[in-house]
mmCIF file with all atom_site columns, N, CA and C in Angstrom:
data_model
loop_
_atom_site.group_PDB
_atom_site.id
_atom_site.type_symbol
_atom_site.label_atom_id
_atom_site.label_alt_id
_atom_site.label_comp_id
_atom_site.label_asym_id
_atom_site.label_entity_id
_atom_site.label_seq_id
_atom_site.pdbx_PDB_ins_code
_atom_site.Cartn_x
_atom_site.Cartn_y
_atom_site.Cartn_z
_atom_site.occupancy
_atom_site.B_iso_or_equiv
_atom_site.pdbx_formal_charge
_atom_site.auth_seq_id
_atom_site.auth_comp_id
_atom_site.auth_asym_id
_atom_site.auth_atom_id
_atom_site.pdbx_PDB_model_num
ATOM 1   N N  . MET A 1 1  ? -4.382 36.227 -7.962  1.00 0.00 ? 1  MET A N  1
ATOM 2   C CA . MET A 1 1  ? -3.961 35.584 -9.181  1.00 0.00 ? 1  MET A CA 1
ATOM 3   C C  . MET A 1 1  ? -4.333 34.104 -9.076  1.00 0.00 ? 1  MET A C  1
ATOM 4   N N  . ASP A 1 2  ? -5.019 33.577 -10.098 1.00 0.00 ? 2  ASP A N  1
ATOM 5   C CA . ASP A 1 2  ? -5.397 32.169 -10.048 1.00 0.00 ? 2  ASP A CA 1
ATOM 6   C C  . ASP A 1 2  ? -4.440 31.331 -10.904 1.00 0.00 ? 2  ASP A C  1
ATOM 7   N N  . ILE A 1 3  ? -4.658 30.027 -10.896 1.00 0.00 ? 3  ILE A N  1
ATOM 8   C CA . ILE A 1 3  ? -3.763 29.105 -11.601 1.00 0.00 ? 3  ILE A CA 1
ATOM 9   C C  . ILE A 1 3  ? -3.682 29.453 -13.084 1.00 0.00 ? 3  ILE A C  1
ATOM 10  N N  . GLU A 1 4  ? -4.832 29.754 -13.694 1.00 0.00 ? 4  GLU A N  1
ATOM 11  C CA . GLU A 1 4  ? -4.839 30.090 -15.117 1.00 0.00 ? 4  GLU A CA 1
ATOM 12  C C  . GLU A 1 4  ? -3.984 31.325 -15.397 1.00 0.00 ? 4  GLU A C  1
ATOM 13  N N  . GLU A 1 5  ? -4.049 32.318 -14.517 1.00 0.00 ? 5  GLU A N  1
ATOM 14  C CA . GLU A 1 5  ? -3.246 33.534 -14.693 1.00 0.00 ? 5  GLU A CA 1
ATOM 15  C C  . GLU A 1 5  ? -1.753 33.241 -14.537 1.00 0.00 ? 5  GLU A C  1
ATOM 16  N N  . ILE A 1 6  ? -1.414 32.395 -13.570 1.00 0.00 ? 6  ILE A N  1
ATOM 17  C CA . ILE A 1 6  ? -0.005 32.038 -13.370 1.00 0.00 ? 6  ILE A CA 1
ATOM 18  C C  . ILE A 1 6  ? 0.524  31.296 -14.596 1.00 0.00 ? 6  ILE A C  1
ATOM 19  N N  . VAL A 1 7  ? -0.274 30.361 -15.127 1.00 0.00 ? 7  VAL A N  1
ATOM 20  C CA . VAL A 1 7  ? 0.144  29.621 -16.321 1.00 0.00 ? 7  VAL A CA 1
ATOM 21  C C  . VAL A 1 7  ? 0.262  30.568 -17.515 1.00 0.00 ? 7  VAL A C  1
ATOM 22  N N  . ALA A 1 8  ? -0.716 31.462 -17.687 1.00 0.00 ? 8  ALA A N  1
ATOM 23  C CA . ALA A 1 8  ? -0.667 32.424 -18.798 1.00 0.00 ? 8  ALA A CA 1
ATOM 24  C C  . ALA A 1 8  ? 0.569  33.316 -18.698 1.00 0.00 ? 8  ALA A C  1
ATOM 25  N N  . LEU A 1 9  ? 0.887  33.768 -17.489 1.00 0.00 ? 9  LEU A N  1
ATOM 26  C CA . LEU A 1 9  ? 2.088  34.587 -17.304 1.00 0.00 ? 9  LEU A CA 1
ATOM 27  C C  . LEU A 1 9  ? 3.354  33.800 -17.604 1.00 0.00 ? 9  LEU A C  1
ATOM 28  N N  . SER A 1 10 ? 3.353  32.514 -17.225 1.00 0.00 ? 10 SER A N  1
ATOM 29  C CA . SER A 1 10 ? 4.541  31.701 -17.497 1.00 0.00 ? 10 SER A CA 1
ATOM 30  C C  . SER A 1 10 ? 4.744  31.537 -19.001 1.00 0.00 ? 10 SER A C  1
ATOM 31  N N  . VAL A 1 11 ? 3.650  31.413 -19.747 1.00 0.00 ? 11 VAL A N  1
ATOM 32  C CA . VAL A 1 11 ? 3.747  31.331 -21.211 1.00 0.00 ? 11 VAL A CA 1
ATOM 33  C C  . VAL A 1 11 ? 4.234  32.663 -21.769 1.00 0.00 ? 11 VAL A C  1
ATOM 34  N N  . LYS A 1 12 ? 3.651  33.761 -21.277 1.00 0.00 ? 12 LYS A N  1
ATOM 35  C CA . LYS A 1 12 ? 4.037  35.102 -21.741 1.00 0.00 ? 12 LYS A CA 1
ATOM 36  C C  . LYS A 1 12 ? 5.525  35.372 -21.503 1.00 0.00 ? 12 LYS A C  1
ATOM 37  N N  . HIS A 1 13 ? 6.049  34.886 -20.368 1.00 0.00 ? 13 HIS A N  1
ATOM 38  C CA . HIS A 1 13 ? 7.453  35.113 -20.034 1.00 0.00 ? 13 HIS A CA 1
ATOM 39  C C  . HIS A 1 13 ? 8.362  34.012 -20.580 1.00 0.00 ? 13 HIS A C  1
ATOM 40  N N  . ASN A 1 14 ? 7.769  33.104 -21.383 1.00 0.00 ? 14 ASN A N  1
ATOM 41  C CA . ASN A 1 14 ? 8.519  32.014 -22.001 1.00 0.00 ? 14 ASN A CA 1
ATOM 42  C C  . ASN A 1 14 ? 9.218  31.140 -20.961 1.00 0.00 ? 14 ASN A C  1
ATOM 43  N N  . ALA A 1 15 ? 8.517  30.873 -19.861 1.00 0.00 ? 15 ALA A N  1
ATOM 44  C CA . ALA A 1 15 ? 9.068  30.027 -18.799 1.00 0.00 ? 15 ALA A CA 1
ATOM 45  C C  . ALA A 1 15 ? 9.153  28.589 -19.286 1.00 0.00 ? 15 ALA A C  1
ATOM 46  N N  . GLY A 1 16 ? 10.251 27.940 -18.952 1.00 0.00 ? 16 GLY A N  1
ATOM 47  C CA . GLY A 1 16 ? 10.442 26.552 -19.336 1.00 0.00 ? 16 GLY A CA 1
ATOM 48  C C  . GLY A 1 16 ? 9.621  25.597 -18.494 1.00 0.00 ? 16 GLY A C  1
ATOM 49  N N  . ASP A 1 17 ? 9.431  25.934 -17.227 1.00 0.00 ? 17 ASP A N  1
ATOM 50  C CA . ASP A 1 17 ? 8.597  25.129 -16.350 1.00 0.00 ? 17 ASP A CA 1
ATOM 51  C C  . ASP A 1 17 ? 8.087  25.984 -15.206 1.00 0.00 ? 17 ASP A C  1
ATOM 52  N N  . LEU A 1 18 ? 7.095  25.442 -14.526 1.00 0.00 ? 18 LEU A N  1
ATOM 53  C CA . LEU A 1 18 ? 6.416  26.139 -13.440 1.00 0.00 ? 18 LEU A CA 1
ATOM 54  C C  . LEU A 1 18 ? 6.452  25.244 -12.215 1.00 0.00 ? 18 LEU A C  1
ATOM 55  N N  . HIS A 1 19 ? 6.870  25.785 -11.070 1.00 0.00 ? 19 HIS A N  1
ATOM 56  C CA . HIS A 1 19 ? 7.007  25.019 -9.834  1.00 0.00 ? 19 HIS A CA 1
ATOM 57  C C  . HIS A 1 19 ? 5.985  25.511 -8.815  1.00 0.00 ? 19 HIS A C  1
ATOM 58  N N  . LEU A 1 20 ? 5.047  24.635 -8.457  1.00 0.00 ? 20 LEU A N  1
ATOM 59  C CA . LEU A 1 20 ? 4.051  24.927 -7.431  1.00 0.00 ? 20 LEU A CA 1
ATOM 60  C C  . LEU A 1 20 ? 4.210  23.886 -6.339  1.00 0.00 ? 20 LEU A C  1
ATOM 61  N N  . CYS A 1 21 ? 4.497  24.318 -5.139  1.00 0.00 ? 21 CYS A N  1
ATOM 62  C CA . CYS A 1 21 ? 4.741  23.403 -4.029  1.00 0.00 ? 21 CYS A CA 1
ATOM 63  C C  . CYS A 1 21 ? 4.106  23.966 -2.766  1.00 0.00 ? 21 CYS A C  1
ATOM 64  N N  . SER A 1 22 ? 3.393  23.119 -2.044  1.00 0.00 ? 22 SER A N  1
ATOM 65  C CA . SER A 1 22 ? 2.772  23.585 -0.808  1.00 0.00 ? 22 SER A CA 1
ATOM 66  C C  . SER A 1 22 ? 3.838  24.092 0.149   1.00 0.00 ? 22 SER A C  1
ATOM 67  N N  . GLY A 1 23 ? 3.529  25.184 0.808   1.00 0.00 ? 23 GLY A N  1
ATOM 68  C CA . GLY A 1 23 ? 4.463  25.760 1.758   1.00 0.00 ? 23 GLY A CA 1
ATOM 69  C C  . GLY A 1 23 ? 5.467  26.726 1.145   1.00 0.00 ? 23 GLY A C  1
ATOM 70  N N  . HIS A 1 24 ? 5.376  26.942 -0.167  1.00 0.00 ? 24 HIS A N  1
ATOM 71  C CA . HIS A 1 24 ? 6.327  27.817 -0.857  1.00 0.00 ? 24 HIS A CA 1
ATOM 72  C C  . HIS A 1 24 ? 5.597  28.710 -1.856  1.00 0.00 ? 24 HIS A C  1
ATOM 73  N N  . TYR A 1 25 ? 6.214  29.823 -2.175  1.00 0.00 ? 25 TYR A N  1
ATOM 74  C CA . TYR A 1 25 ? 5.698  30.656 -3.250  1.00 0.00 ? 25 TYR A CA 1
ATOM 75  C C  . TYR A 1 25 ? 5.967  29.956 -4.574  1.00 0.00 ? 25 TYR A C  1
ATOM 76  N N  . PRO A 1 26 ? 5.185  30.265 -5.611  1.00 0.00 ? 26 PRO A N  1
ATOM 77  C CA . PRO A 1 26 ? 5.441  29.641 -6.912  1.00 0.00 ? 26 PRO A CA 1
ATOM 78  C C  . PRO A 1 26 ? 6.714  30.194 -7.555  1.00 0.00 ? 26 PRO A C  1
ATOM 79  N N  . PHE A 1 27 ? 7.379  29.334 -8.324  1.00 0.00 ? 27 PHE A N  1
ATOM 80  C CA . PHE A 1 27 ? 8.574  29.699 -9.085  1.00 0.00 ? 27 PHE A CA 1
ATOM 81  C C  . PHE A 1 27 ? 8.363  29.282 -10.526 1.00 0.00 ? 27 PHE A C  1
ATOM 82  N N  . TRP A 1 28 ? 9.073  29.926 -11.431 1.00 0.00 ? 28 TRP A N  1
ATOM 83  C CA . TRP A 1 28 ? 9.168  29.434 -12.792 1.00 0.00 ? 28 TRP A CA 1
ATOM 84  C C  . TRP A 1 28 ? 10.616 29.519 -13.242 1.00 0.00 ? 28 TRP A C  1
ATOM 85  N N  . ARG A 1 29 ? 10.928 28.790 -14.306 1.00 0.00 ? 29 ARG A N  1
ATOM 86  C CA . ARG A 1 29 ? 12.292 28.799 -14.829 1.00 0.00 ? 29 ARG A CA 1
ATOM 87  C C  . ARG A 1 29 ? 12.290 29.599 -16.126 1.00 0.00 ? 29 ARG A C  1
ATOM 88  N N  . CYS A 1 30 ? 13.052 30.686 -16.135 1.00 0.00 ? 30 CYS A N  1
ATOM 89  C CA . CYS A 1 30 ? 13.227 31.518 -17.326 1.00 0.00 ? 30 CYS A CA 1
ATOM 90  C C  . CYS A 1 30 ? 14.718 31.643 -17.598 1.00 0.00 ? 30 CYS A C  1
ATOM 91  N N  . ASN A 1 31 ? 15.087 31.401 -18.842 1.00 0.00 ? 31 ASN A N  1
ATOM 92  C CA . ASN A 1 31 ? 16.497 31.502 -19.234 1.00 0.00 ? 31 ASN A CA 1
ATOM 93  C C  . ASN A 1 31 ? 17.402 30.661 -18.336 1.00 0.00 ? 31 ASN A C  1
ATOM 94  N N  . GLY A 1 32 ? 16.911 29.493 -17.940 1.00 0.00 ? 32 GLY A N  1
ATOM 95  C CA . GLY A 1 32 ? 17.707 28.575 -17.137 1.00 0.00 ? 32 GLY A CA 1
ATOM 96  C C  . GLY A 1 32 ? 17.786 28.895 -15.655 1.00 0.00 ? 32 GLY A C  1
ATOM 97  N N  . ARG A 1 33 ? 17.105 29.950 -15.207 1.00 0.00 ? 33 ARG A N  1
ATOM 98  C CA . ARG A 1 33 ? 17.164 30.349 -13.792 1.00 0.00 ? 33 ARG A CA 1
ATOM 99  C C  . ARG A 1 33 ? 15.781 30.277 -13.161 1.00 0.00 ? 33 ARG A C  1
ATOM 100 N N  . LEU A 1 34 ? 15.720 29.765 -11.935 1.00 0.00 ? 34 LEU A N  1
ATOM 101 C CA . LEU A 1 34 ? 14.463 29.777 -11.192 1.00 0.00 ? 34 LEU A CA 1
ATOM 102 C C  . LEU A 1 34 ? 14.203 31.186 -10.687 1.00 0.00 ? 34 LEU A C  1
ATOM 103 N N  . GLU A 1 35 ? 12.972 31.662 -10.899 1.00 0.00 ? 35 GLU A N  1
ATOM 104 C CA . GLU A 1 35 ? 12.589 32.997 -10.464 1.00 0.00 ? 35 GLU A CA 1
ATOM 105 C C  . GLU A 1 35 ? 11.310 32.905 -9.646  1.00 0.00 ? 35 GLU A C  1
ATOM 106 N N  . LEU A 1 36 ? 11.284 33.627 -8.556  1.00 0.00 ? 36 LEU A N  1
ATOM 107 C CA . LEU A 1 36 ? 10.115 33.684 -7.687  1.00 0.00 ? 36 LEU A CA 1
ATOM 108 C C  . LEU A 1 36 ? 9.005  34.463 -8.371  1.00 0.00 ? 36 LEU A C  1
ATOM 109 N N  . ILE A 1 37 ? 7.788  33.923 -8.325  1.00 0.00 ? 37 ILE A N  1
ATOM 110 C CA . ILE A 1 37 ? 6.614  34.649 -8.795  1.00 0.00 ? 37 ILE A CA 1
ATOM 111 C C  . ILE A 1 37 ? 5.974  35.239 -7.552  1.00 0.00 ? 37 ILE A C  1
ATOM 112 N N  . GLU A 1 38 ? 6.112  36.516 -7.362  1.00 0.00 ? 38 GLU A N  1
ATOM 113 C CA . GLU A 1 38 ? 5.581  37.157 -6.164  1.00 0.00 ? 38 GLU A CA 1
ATOM 114 C C  . GLU A 1 38 ? 4.094  37.415 -6.350  1.00 0.00 ? 38 GLU A C  1
ATOM 115 N N  . ALA A 1 39 ? 3.327  36.346 -6.236  1.00 0.00 ? 39 ALA A N  1
ATOM 116 C CA . ALA A 1 39 ? 1.902  36.435 -6.499  1.00 0.00 ? 39 ALA A CA 1
ATOM 117 C C  . ALA A 1 39 ? 1.097  36.466 -5.210  1.00 0.00 ? 39 ALA A C  1
ATOM 118 N N  . GLU A 1 40 ? 1.082  35.368 -4.511  1.00 0.00 ? 40 GLU A N  1
ATOM 119 C CA . GLU A 1 40 ? 0.246  35.240 -3.333  1.00 0.00 ? 40 GLU A CA 1
ATOM 120 C C  . GLU A 1 40 ? 0.906  34.300 -2.337  1.00 0.00 ? 40 GLU A C  1
ATOM 121 N N  . GLY A 1 41 ? 0.392  34.287 -1.136  1.00 0.00 ? 41 GLY A N  1
ATOM 122 C CA . GLY A 1 41 ? 0.921  33.426 -0.095  1.00 0.00 ? 41 GLY A CA 1
ATOM 123 C C  . GLY A 1 41 ? 0.663  31.961 -0.364  1.00 0.00 ? 41 GLY A C  1
ATOM 124 N N  . GLU A 1 42 ? 1.357  31.122 0.387   1.00 0.00 ? 42 GLU A N  1
ATOM 125 C CA . GLU A 1 42 ? 1.278  29.684 0.190   1.00 0.00 ? 42 GLU A CA 1
ATOM 126 C C  . GLU A 1 42 ? -0.117 29.129 0.358   1.00 0.00 ? 42 GLU A C  1
ATOM 127 N N  . GLY A 1 43 ? -0.894 29.657 1.289   1.00 0.00 ? 43 GLY A N  1
ATOM 128 C CA . GLY A 1 43 ? -2.238 29.136 1.500   1.00 0.00 ? 43 GLY A CA 1
ATOM 129 C C  . GLY A 1 43 ? -3.128 29.336 0.298   1.00 0.00 ? 43 GLY A C  1
ATOM 130 N N  . VAL A 1 44 ? -2.993 30.472 -0.358  1.00 0.00 ? 44 VAL A N  1
ATOM 131 C CA . VAL A 1 44 ? -3.787 30.755 -1.549  1.00 0.00 ? 44 VAL A CA 1
ATOM 132 C C  . VAL A 1 44 ? -3.361 29.848 -2.687  1.00 0.00 ? 44 VAL A C  1
ATOM 133 N N  . VAL A 1 45 ? -2.057 29.691 -2.866  1.00 0.00 ? 45 VAL A N  1
ATOM 134 C CA . VAL A 1 45 ? -1.554 28.816 -3.923  1.00 0.00 ? 45 VAL A CA 1
ATOM 135 C C  . VAL A 1 45 ? -1.988 27.380 -3.666  1.00 0.00 ? 45 VAL A C  1
ATOM 136 N N  . THR A 1 46 ? -1.877 26.928 -2.431  1.00 0.00 ? 46 THR A N  1
ATOM 137 C CA . THR A 1 46 ? -2.292 25.573 -2.074  1.00 0.00 ? 46 THR A CA 1
ATOM 138 C C  . THR A 1 46 ? -3.767 25.359 -2.383  1.00 0.00 ? 46 THR A C  1
ATOM 139 N N  . GLY A 1 47 ? -4.611 26.296 -1.987  1.00 0.00 ? 47 GLY A N  1
ATOM 140 C CA . GLY A 1 47 ? -6.046 26.186 -2.247  1.00 0.00 ? 47 GLY A CA 1
ATOM 141 C C  . GLY A 1 47 ? -6.359 26.134 -3.725  1.00 0.00 ? 47 GLY A C  1
ATOM 142 N N  . LYS A 1 48 ? -5.708 26.962 -4.502  1.00 0.00 ? 48 LYS A N  1
ATOM 143 C CA . LYS A 1 48 ? -5.958 26.994 -5.939  1.00 0.00 ? 48 LYS A CA 1
ATOM 144 C C  . LYS A 1 48 ? -5.425 25.747 -6.623  1.00 0.00 ? 48 LYS A C  1
ATOM 145 N N  . LEU A 1 49 ? -4.312 25.223 -6.135  1.00 0.00 ? 49 LEU A N  1
ATOM 146 C CA . LEU A 1 49 ? -3.778 23.996 -6.705  1.00 0.00 ? 49 LEU A CA 1
ATOM 147 C C  . LEU A 1 49 ? -4.743 22.840 -6.458  1.00 0.00 ? 49 LEU A C  1
ATOM 148 N N  . CYS A 1 50 ? -5.340 22.788 -5.278  1.00 0.00 ? 50 CYS A N  1
ATOM 149 C CA . CYS A 1 50 ? -6.322 21.744 -4.971  1.00 0.00 ? 50 CYS A CA 1
ATOM 150 C C  . CYS A 1 50 ? -7.519 21.831 -5.910  1.00 0.00 ? 50 CYS A C  1
ATOM 151 N N  . LEU A 1 51 ? -7.933 23.046 -6.254  1.00 0.00 ? 51 LEU A N  1
ATOM 152 C CA . LEU A 1 51 ? -9.047 23.215 -7.183  1.00 0.00 ? 51 LEU A CA 1
ATOM 153 C C  . LEU A 1 51 ? -8.688 22.734 -8.585  1.00 0.00 ? 51 LEU A C  1
ATOM 154 N N  . ALA A 1 52 ? -7.424 22.872 -8.970  1.00 0.00 ? 52 ALA A N  1
ATOM 155 C CA . ALA A 1 52 ? -6.989 22.510 -10.316 1.00 0.00 ? 52 ALA A CA 1
ATOM 156 C C  . ALA A 1 52 ? -6.770 21.007 -10.477 1.00 0.00 ? 52 ALA A C  1
ATOM 157 N N  . LEU A 1 53 ? -6.478 20.302 -9.393  1.00 0.00 ? 53 LEU A N  1
ATOM 158 C CA . LEU A 1 53 ? -6.193 18.870 -9.456  1.00 0.00 ? 53 LEU A CA 1
ATOM 159 C C  . LEU A 1 53 ? -7.448 18.051 -9.193  1.00 0.00 ? 53 LEU A C  1
ATOM 160 N N  . ALA A 1 54 ? -7.512 16.882 -9.803  1.00 0.00 ? 54 ALA A N  1
ATOM 161 C CA . ALA A 1 54 ? -8.577 15.935 -9.487  1.00 0.00 ? 54 ALA A CA 1
ATOM 162 C C  . ALA A 1 54 ? -8.359 15.432 -8.061  1.00 0.00 ? 54 ALA A C  1
ATOM 163 N N  . GLU A 1 55 ? -9.416 14.894 -7.458  1.00 0.00 ? 55 GLU A N  1
ATOM 164 C CA . GLU A 1 55 ? -9.330 14.470 -6.058  1.00 0.00 ? 55 GLU A CA 1
ATOM 165 C C  . GLU A 1 55 ? -8.208 13.462 -5.818  1.00 0.00 ? 55 GLU A C  1
ATOM 166 N N  . HIS A 1 56 ? -8.071 12.454 -6.696  1.00 0.00 ? 56 HIS A N  1
ATOM 167 C CA . HIS A 1 56 ? -7.003 11.457 -6.491  1.00 0.00 ? 56 HIS A CA 1
ATOM 168 C C  . HIS A 1 56 ? -5.621 12.086 -6.633  1.00 0.00 ? 56 HIS A C  1
ATOM 169 N N  . SER A 1 57 ? -5.500 13.071 -7.517  1.00 0.00 ? 57 SER A N  1
ATOM 170 C CA . SER A 1 57 ? -4.221 13.767 -7.683  1.00 0.00 ? 57 SER A CA 1
ATOM 171 C C  . SER A 1 57 ? -3.897 14.606 -6.459  1.00 0.00 ? 57 SER A C  1
ATOM 172 N N  . THR A 1 58 ? -4.923 15.237 -5.878  1.00 0.00 ? 58 THR A N  1
ATOM 173 C CA . THR A 1 58 ? -4.729 16.043 -4.674  1.00 0.00 ? 58 THR A CA 1
ATOM 174 C C  . THR A 1 58 ? -4.231 15.169 -3.532  1.00 0.00 ? 58 THR A C  1
ATOM 175 N N  . LYS A 1 59 ? -4.791 13.972 -3.399  1.00 0.00 ? 59 LYS A N  1
ATOM 176 C CA . LYS A 1 59 ? -4.348 13.059 -2.342  1.00 0.00 ? 59 LYS A CA 1
ATOM 177 C C  . LYS A 1 59 ? -2.891 12.652 -2.558  1.00 0.00 ? 59 LYS A C  1
ATOM 178 N N  . SER A 1 60 ? -2.530 12.349 -3.798  1.00 0.00 ? 60 SER A N  1
ATOM 179 C CA . SER A 1 60 ? -1.140 11.983 -4.105  1.00 0.00 ? 60 SER A CA 1
ATOM 180 C C  . SER A 1 60 ? -0.203 13.150 -3.828  1.00 0.00 ? 60 SER A C  1
ATOM 181 N N  . TRP A 1 61 ? -0.630 14.360 -4.213  1.00 0.00 ? 61 TRP A N  1
ATOM 182 C CA . TRP A 1 61 ? 0.193  15.558 -3.998  1.00 0.00 ? 61 TRP A CA 1
ATOM 183 C C  . TRP A 1 61 ? 0.403  15.813 -2.518  1.00 0.00 ? 61 TRP A C  1
ATOM 184 N N  . ARG A 1 62 ? -0.664 15.716 -1.731  1.00 0.00 ? 62 ARG A N  1
ATOM 185 C CA . ARG A 1 62 ? -0.537 15.952 -0.291  1.00 0.00 ? 62 ARG A CA 1
ATOM 186 C C  . ARG A 1 62 ? 0.366  14.897 0.364   1.00 0.00 ? 62 ARG A C  1
ATOM 187 N N  . ALA A 1 63 ? 0.265  13.652 -0.089  1.00 0.00 ? 63 ALA A N  1
ATOM 188 C CA . ALA A 1 63 ? 1.080  12.585 0.493   1.00 0.00 ? 63 ALA A CA 1
ATOM 189 C C  . ALA A 1 63 ? 2.563  12.763 0.144   1.00 0.00 ? 63 ALA A C  1
ATOM 190 N N  . ALA A 1 64 ? 2.844  13.128 -1.105  1.00 0.00 ? 64 ALA A N  1
ATOM 191 C CA . ALA A 1 64 ? 4.233  13.248 -1.559  1.00 0.00 ? 64 ALA A CA 1
ATOM 192 C C  . ALA A 1 64 ? 4.812  14.641 -1.343  1.00 0.00 ? 64 ALA A C  1
ATOM 193 N N  . GLY A 1 65 ? 3.932  15.653 -1.229  1.00 0.00 ? 65 GLY A N  1
ATOM 194 C CA . GLY A 1 65 ? 4.406  17.027 -1.078  1.00 0.00 ? 65 GLY A CA 1
ATOM 195 C C  . GLY A 1 65 ? 4.791  17.689 -2.386  1.00 0.00 ? 65 GLY A C  1
ATOM 196 N N  . ARG A 1 66 ? 4.504  17.005 -3.502  1.00 0.00 ? 66 ARG A N  1
ATOM 197 C CA . ARG A 1 66 ? 4.785  17.584 -4.817  1.00 0.00 ? 66 ARG A CA 1
ATOM 198 C C  . ARG A 1 66 ? 3.907  16.896 -5.850  1.00 0.00 ? 66 ARG A C  1
ATOM 199 N N  . TRP A 1 67 ? 3.765  17.532 -7.006  1.00 0.00 ? 67 TRP A N  1
ATOM 200 C CA . TRP A 1 67 ? 2.975  16.948 -8.085  1.00 0.00 ? 67 TRP A CA 1
ATOM 201 C C  . TRP A 1 67 ? 3.587  17.369 -9.399  1.00 0.00 ? 67 TRP A C  1
ATOM 202 N N  . ILE A 1 68 ? 3.810  16.417 -10.284 1.00 0.00 ? 68 ILE A N  1
ATOM 203 C CA . ILE A 1 68 ? 4.310  16.705 -11.621 1.00 0.00 ? 68 ILE A CA 1
ATOM 204 C C  . ILE A 1 68 ? 3.155  16.465 -12.576 1.00 0.00 ? 68 ILE A C  1
ATOM 205 N N  . PHE A 1 69 ? 2.736  17.524 -13.270 1.00 0.00 ? 69 PHE A N  1
ATOM 206 C CA . PHE A 1 69 ? 1.624  17.386 -14.203 1.00 0.00 ? 69 PHE A CA 1
ATOM 207 C C  . PHE A 1 69 ? 2.058  16.520 -15.375 1.00 0.00 ? 69 PHE A C  1
ATOM 208 N N  . PRO A 1 70 ? 1.215  15.531 -15.709 1.00 0.00 ? 70 PRO A N  1
ATOM 209 C CA . PRO A 1 70 ? 1.563  14.636 -16.828 1.00 0.00 ? 70 PRO A CA 1
ATOM 210 C C  . PRO A 1 70 ? 1.441  15.336 -18.160 1.00 0.00 ? 70 PRO A C  1
#
């Protein structure tokens, strides 16, 4: 599952937000509750997140351990 598929699923499930964090599985918030998206391991999510972010954003994300999309 790639980033576009995760985002599309979050829209389909009417998720309020999507949480992607290195070292963790992705989560989304539905009906006020965080739910695990049992998609892929952390390494795959991390790699795909790096592809989705610009280089400067990737550096900021790696330094802070999180990224909030503007």
